[in-house]
PDB file of C-alpha atoms (C1' of nucleotides) in Angstrom:
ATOM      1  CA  UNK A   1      -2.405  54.540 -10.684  1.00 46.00           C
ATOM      2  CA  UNK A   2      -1.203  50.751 -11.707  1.00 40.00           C
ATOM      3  CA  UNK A   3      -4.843  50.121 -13.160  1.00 51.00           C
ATOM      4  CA  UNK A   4      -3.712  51.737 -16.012  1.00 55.00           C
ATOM      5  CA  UNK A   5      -1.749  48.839 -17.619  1.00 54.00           C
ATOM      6  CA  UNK A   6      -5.158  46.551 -17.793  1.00 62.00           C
ATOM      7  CA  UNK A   7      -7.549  49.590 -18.795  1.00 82.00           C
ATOM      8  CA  UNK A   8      -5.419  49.516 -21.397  1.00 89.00           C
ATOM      9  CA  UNK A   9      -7.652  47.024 -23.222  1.00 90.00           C
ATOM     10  CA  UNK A  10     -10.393  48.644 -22.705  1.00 90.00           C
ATOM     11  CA  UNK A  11      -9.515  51.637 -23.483  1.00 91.00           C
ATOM     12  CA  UNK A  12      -8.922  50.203 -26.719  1.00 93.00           C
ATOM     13  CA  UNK A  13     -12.568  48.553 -26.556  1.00 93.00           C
ATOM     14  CA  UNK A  14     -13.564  51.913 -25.329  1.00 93.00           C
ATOM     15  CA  UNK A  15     -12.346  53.820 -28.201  1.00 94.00           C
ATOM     16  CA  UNK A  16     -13.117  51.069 -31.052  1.00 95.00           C
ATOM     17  CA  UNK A  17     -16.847  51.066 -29.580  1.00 94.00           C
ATOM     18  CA  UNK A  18     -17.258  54.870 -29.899  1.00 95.00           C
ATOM     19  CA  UNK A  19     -16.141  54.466 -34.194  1.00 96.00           C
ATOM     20  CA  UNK A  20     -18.929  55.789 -35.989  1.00 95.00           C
ATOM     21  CA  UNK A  21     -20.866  53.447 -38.567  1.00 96.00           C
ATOM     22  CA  UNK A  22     -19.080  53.858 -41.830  1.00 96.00           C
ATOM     23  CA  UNK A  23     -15.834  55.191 -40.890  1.00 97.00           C
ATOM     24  CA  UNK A  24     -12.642  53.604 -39.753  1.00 96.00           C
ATOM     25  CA  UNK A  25      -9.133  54.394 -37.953  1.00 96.00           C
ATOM     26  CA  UNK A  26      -5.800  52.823 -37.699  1.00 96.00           C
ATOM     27  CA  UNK A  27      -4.209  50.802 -35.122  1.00 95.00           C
ATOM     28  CA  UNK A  28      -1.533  53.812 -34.584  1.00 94.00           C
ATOM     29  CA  UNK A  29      -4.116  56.181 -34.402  1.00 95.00           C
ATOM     30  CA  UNK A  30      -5.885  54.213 -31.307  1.00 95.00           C
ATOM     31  CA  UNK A  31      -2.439  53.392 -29.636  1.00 94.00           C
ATOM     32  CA  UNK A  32      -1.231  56.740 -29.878  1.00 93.00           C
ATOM     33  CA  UNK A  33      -4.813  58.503 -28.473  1.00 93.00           C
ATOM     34  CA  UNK A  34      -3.888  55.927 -25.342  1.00 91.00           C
ATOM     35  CA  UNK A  35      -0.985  57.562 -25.029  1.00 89.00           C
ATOM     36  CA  UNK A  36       0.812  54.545 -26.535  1.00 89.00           C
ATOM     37  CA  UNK A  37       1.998  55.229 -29.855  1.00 88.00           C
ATOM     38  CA  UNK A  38       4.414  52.582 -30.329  1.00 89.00           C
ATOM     39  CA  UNK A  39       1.892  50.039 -29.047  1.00 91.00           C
ATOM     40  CA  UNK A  40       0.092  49.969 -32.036  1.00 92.00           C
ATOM     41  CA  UNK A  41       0.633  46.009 -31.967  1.00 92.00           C
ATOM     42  CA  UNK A  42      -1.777  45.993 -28.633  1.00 92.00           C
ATOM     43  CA  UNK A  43      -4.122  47.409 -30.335  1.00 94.00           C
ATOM     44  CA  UNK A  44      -4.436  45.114 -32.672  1.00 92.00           C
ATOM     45  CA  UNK A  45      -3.774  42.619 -29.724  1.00 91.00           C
ATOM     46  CA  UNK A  46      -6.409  43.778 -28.384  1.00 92.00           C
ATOM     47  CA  UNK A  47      -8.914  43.391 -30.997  1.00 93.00           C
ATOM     48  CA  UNK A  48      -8.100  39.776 -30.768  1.00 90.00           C
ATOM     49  CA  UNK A  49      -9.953  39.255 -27.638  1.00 89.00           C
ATOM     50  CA  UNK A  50     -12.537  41.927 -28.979  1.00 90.00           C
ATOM     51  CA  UNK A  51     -13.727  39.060 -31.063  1.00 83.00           C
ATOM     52  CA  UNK A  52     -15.564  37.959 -28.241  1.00 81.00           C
ATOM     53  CA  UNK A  53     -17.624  41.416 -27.646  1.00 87.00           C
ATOM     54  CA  UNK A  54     -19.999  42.575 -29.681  1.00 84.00           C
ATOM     55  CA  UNK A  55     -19.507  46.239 -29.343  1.00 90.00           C
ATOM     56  CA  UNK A  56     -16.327  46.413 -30.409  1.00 94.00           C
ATOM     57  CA  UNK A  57     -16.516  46.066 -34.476  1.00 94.00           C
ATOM     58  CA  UNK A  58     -12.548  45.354 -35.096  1.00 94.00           C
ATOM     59  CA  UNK A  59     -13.589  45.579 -38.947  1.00 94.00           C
ATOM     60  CA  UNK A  60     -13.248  49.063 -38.607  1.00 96.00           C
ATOM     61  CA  UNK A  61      -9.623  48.745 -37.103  1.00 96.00           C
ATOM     62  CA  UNK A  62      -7.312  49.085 -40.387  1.00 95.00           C
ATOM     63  CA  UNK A  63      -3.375  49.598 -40.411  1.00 95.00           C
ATOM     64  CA  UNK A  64      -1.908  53.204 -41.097  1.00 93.00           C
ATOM     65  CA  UNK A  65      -2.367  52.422 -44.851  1.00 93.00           C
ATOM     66  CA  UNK A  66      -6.233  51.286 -44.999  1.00 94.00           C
ATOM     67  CA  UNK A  67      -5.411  48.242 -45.606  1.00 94.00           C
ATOM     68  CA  UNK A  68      -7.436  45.482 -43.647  1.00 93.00           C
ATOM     69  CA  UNK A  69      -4.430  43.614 -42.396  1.00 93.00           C
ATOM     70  CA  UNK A  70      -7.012  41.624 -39.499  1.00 91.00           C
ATOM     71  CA  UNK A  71      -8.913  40.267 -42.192  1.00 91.00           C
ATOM     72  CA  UNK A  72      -7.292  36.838 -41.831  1.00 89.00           C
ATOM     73  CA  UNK A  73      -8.654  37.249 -37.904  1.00 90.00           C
ATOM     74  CA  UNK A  74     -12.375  37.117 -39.027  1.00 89.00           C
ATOM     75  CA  UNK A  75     -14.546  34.252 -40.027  1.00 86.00           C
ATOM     76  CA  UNK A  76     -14.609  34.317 -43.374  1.00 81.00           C
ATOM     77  CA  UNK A  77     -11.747  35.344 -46.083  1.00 84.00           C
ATOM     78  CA  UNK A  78     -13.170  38.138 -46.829  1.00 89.00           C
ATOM     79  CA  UNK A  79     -15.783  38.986 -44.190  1.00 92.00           C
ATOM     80  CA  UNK A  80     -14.012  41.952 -43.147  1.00 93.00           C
ATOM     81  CA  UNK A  81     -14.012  43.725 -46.461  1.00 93.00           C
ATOM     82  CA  UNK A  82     -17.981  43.023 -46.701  1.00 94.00           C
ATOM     83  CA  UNK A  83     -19.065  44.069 -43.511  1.00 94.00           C
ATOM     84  CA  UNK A  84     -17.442  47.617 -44.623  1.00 95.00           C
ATOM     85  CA  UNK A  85     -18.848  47.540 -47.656  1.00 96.00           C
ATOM     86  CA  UNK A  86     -21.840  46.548 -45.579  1.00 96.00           C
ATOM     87  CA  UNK A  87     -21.468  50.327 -43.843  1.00 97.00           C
ATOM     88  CA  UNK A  88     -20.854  51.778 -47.233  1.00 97.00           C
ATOM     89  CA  UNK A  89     -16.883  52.155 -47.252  1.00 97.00           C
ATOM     90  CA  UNK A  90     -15.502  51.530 -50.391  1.00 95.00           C
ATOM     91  CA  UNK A  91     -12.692  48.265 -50.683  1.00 95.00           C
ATOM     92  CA  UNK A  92     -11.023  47.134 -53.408  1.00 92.00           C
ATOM     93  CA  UNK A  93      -8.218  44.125 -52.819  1.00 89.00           C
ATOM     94  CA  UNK A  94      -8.546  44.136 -49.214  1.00 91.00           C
ATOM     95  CA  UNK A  95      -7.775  48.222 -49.193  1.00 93.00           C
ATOM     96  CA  UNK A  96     -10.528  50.775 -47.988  1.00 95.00           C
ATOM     97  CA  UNK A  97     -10.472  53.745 -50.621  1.00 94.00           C
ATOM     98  CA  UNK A  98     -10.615  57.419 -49.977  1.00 94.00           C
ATOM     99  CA  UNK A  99      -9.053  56.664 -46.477  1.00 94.00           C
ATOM    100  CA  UNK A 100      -9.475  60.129 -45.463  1.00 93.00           C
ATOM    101  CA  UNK A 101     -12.892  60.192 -46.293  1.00 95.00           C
ATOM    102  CA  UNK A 102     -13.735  57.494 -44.457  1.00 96.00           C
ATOM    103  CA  UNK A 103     -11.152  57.914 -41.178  1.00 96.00           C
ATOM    104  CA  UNK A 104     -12.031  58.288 -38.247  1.00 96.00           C
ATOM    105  CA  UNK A 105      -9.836  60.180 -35.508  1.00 94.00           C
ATOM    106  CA  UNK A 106     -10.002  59.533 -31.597  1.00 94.00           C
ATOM    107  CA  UNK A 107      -8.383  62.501 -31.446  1.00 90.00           C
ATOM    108  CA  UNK A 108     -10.446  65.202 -33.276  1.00 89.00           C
ATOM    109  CA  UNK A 109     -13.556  63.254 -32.723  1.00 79.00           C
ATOM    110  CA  UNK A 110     -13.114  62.502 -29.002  1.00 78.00           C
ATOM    111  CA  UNK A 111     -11.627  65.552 -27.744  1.00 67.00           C
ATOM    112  CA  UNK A 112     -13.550  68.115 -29.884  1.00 59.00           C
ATOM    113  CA  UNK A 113     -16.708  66.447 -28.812  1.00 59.00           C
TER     114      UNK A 113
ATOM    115  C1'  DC B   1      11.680  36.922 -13.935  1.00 81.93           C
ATOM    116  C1'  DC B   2      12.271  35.382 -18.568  1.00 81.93           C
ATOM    117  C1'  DT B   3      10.569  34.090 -23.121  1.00 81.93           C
ATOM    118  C1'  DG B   4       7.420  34.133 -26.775  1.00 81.93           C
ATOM    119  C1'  DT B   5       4.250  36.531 -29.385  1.00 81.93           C
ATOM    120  C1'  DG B   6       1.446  39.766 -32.101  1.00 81.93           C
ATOM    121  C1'  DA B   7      -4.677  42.276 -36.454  1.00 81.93           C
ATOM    122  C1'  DC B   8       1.808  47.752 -36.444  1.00 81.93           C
ATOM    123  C1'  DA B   9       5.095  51.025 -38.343  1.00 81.93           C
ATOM    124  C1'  DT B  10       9.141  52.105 -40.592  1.00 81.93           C
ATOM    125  C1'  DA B  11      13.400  51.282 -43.068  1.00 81.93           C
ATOM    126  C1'  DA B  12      16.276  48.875 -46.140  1.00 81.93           C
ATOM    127  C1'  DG B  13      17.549  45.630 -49.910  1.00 81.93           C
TER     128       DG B  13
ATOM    129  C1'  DC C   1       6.251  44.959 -55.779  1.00 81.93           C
ATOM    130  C1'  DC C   2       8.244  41.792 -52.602  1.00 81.93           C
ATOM    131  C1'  DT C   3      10.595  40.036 -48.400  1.00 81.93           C
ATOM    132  C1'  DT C   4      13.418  40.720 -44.409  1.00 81.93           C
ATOM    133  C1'  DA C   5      14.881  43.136 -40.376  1.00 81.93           C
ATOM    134  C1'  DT C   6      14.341  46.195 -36.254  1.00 81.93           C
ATOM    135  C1'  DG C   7      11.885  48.780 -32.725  1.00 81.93           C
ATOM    136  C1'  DC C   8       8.445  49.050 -29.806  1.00 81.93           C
ATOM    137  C1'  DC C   9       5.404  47.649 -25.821  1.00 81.93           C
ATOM    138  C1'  DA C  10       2.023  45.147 -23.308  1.00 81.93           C
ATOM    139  C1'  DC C  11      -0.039  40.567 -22.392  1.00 81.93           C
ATOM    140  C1'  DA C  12       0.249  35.342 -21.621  1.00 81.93           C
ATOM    141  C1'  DG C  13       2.452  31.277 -19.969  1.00 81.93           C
TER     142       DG C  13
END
DNA sequence: CCTGTGACATAAG
DNA sequence: CCTTATGCCACAG
């Protein structure tokens, strides 16, 4: 199908929309479930025009490292780091803590569901 | 069609 | 720790 290319955003809305409150994932992680690994830019891409829906919460899009690299994308300076705070993940300098605890995979969530 | 760009990831200095 | 460079790929103009 040539559809694919264009679903590829929303796939990526898909997929953000389905994180759980209080857990997080990685741009890499999302790119790679599309089948799109080293599109892990899009992603992030993509959350740029999530910013205009609701149901996609790009706070809990974080790089590889848990560190909240789109904060500079939100509102305030530091509105990202609150509103996961907000869902009771832990930040400290703009870095989620206990990553694991907190991550979220498409992968083992999506397809063991 | 070509160029620019981007909220990543990884490597190197 | 920091900055710089490269790859990578899809979207926008």
């Amino acid at each position: 199908m040539s559809n694919d290319n264009q679903n590829f955003f929303q796939k990526v809305y898909a997929v953000a929309a389905q994180i759980p409150y209080g857990r997080v994932t990685s741009y890499g992680a999302i790119a790679k479930y599309l089948g799109a690994a080293r599109s892990a830019r899009m992603v992030g891409w993509a959350m740029n025009g999530a910013g205009s829906i609701a149901d996609v919460p790009a706070h809990r899009v974080v790089n590889k490292a848990g560190l909240l690299t789109g904060k500079h994308h939100f509102d305030g300076t530091n509105l990202m780091q609150q509103l996961l705070e907000s869902e009771g993940v832990e930040v400290v300098d703009n870095q989620i803590q206990n990553l694991e605890k907190y991550f979220w995979d498409p992968f083992k969530e999506l397809e063991e569901a």
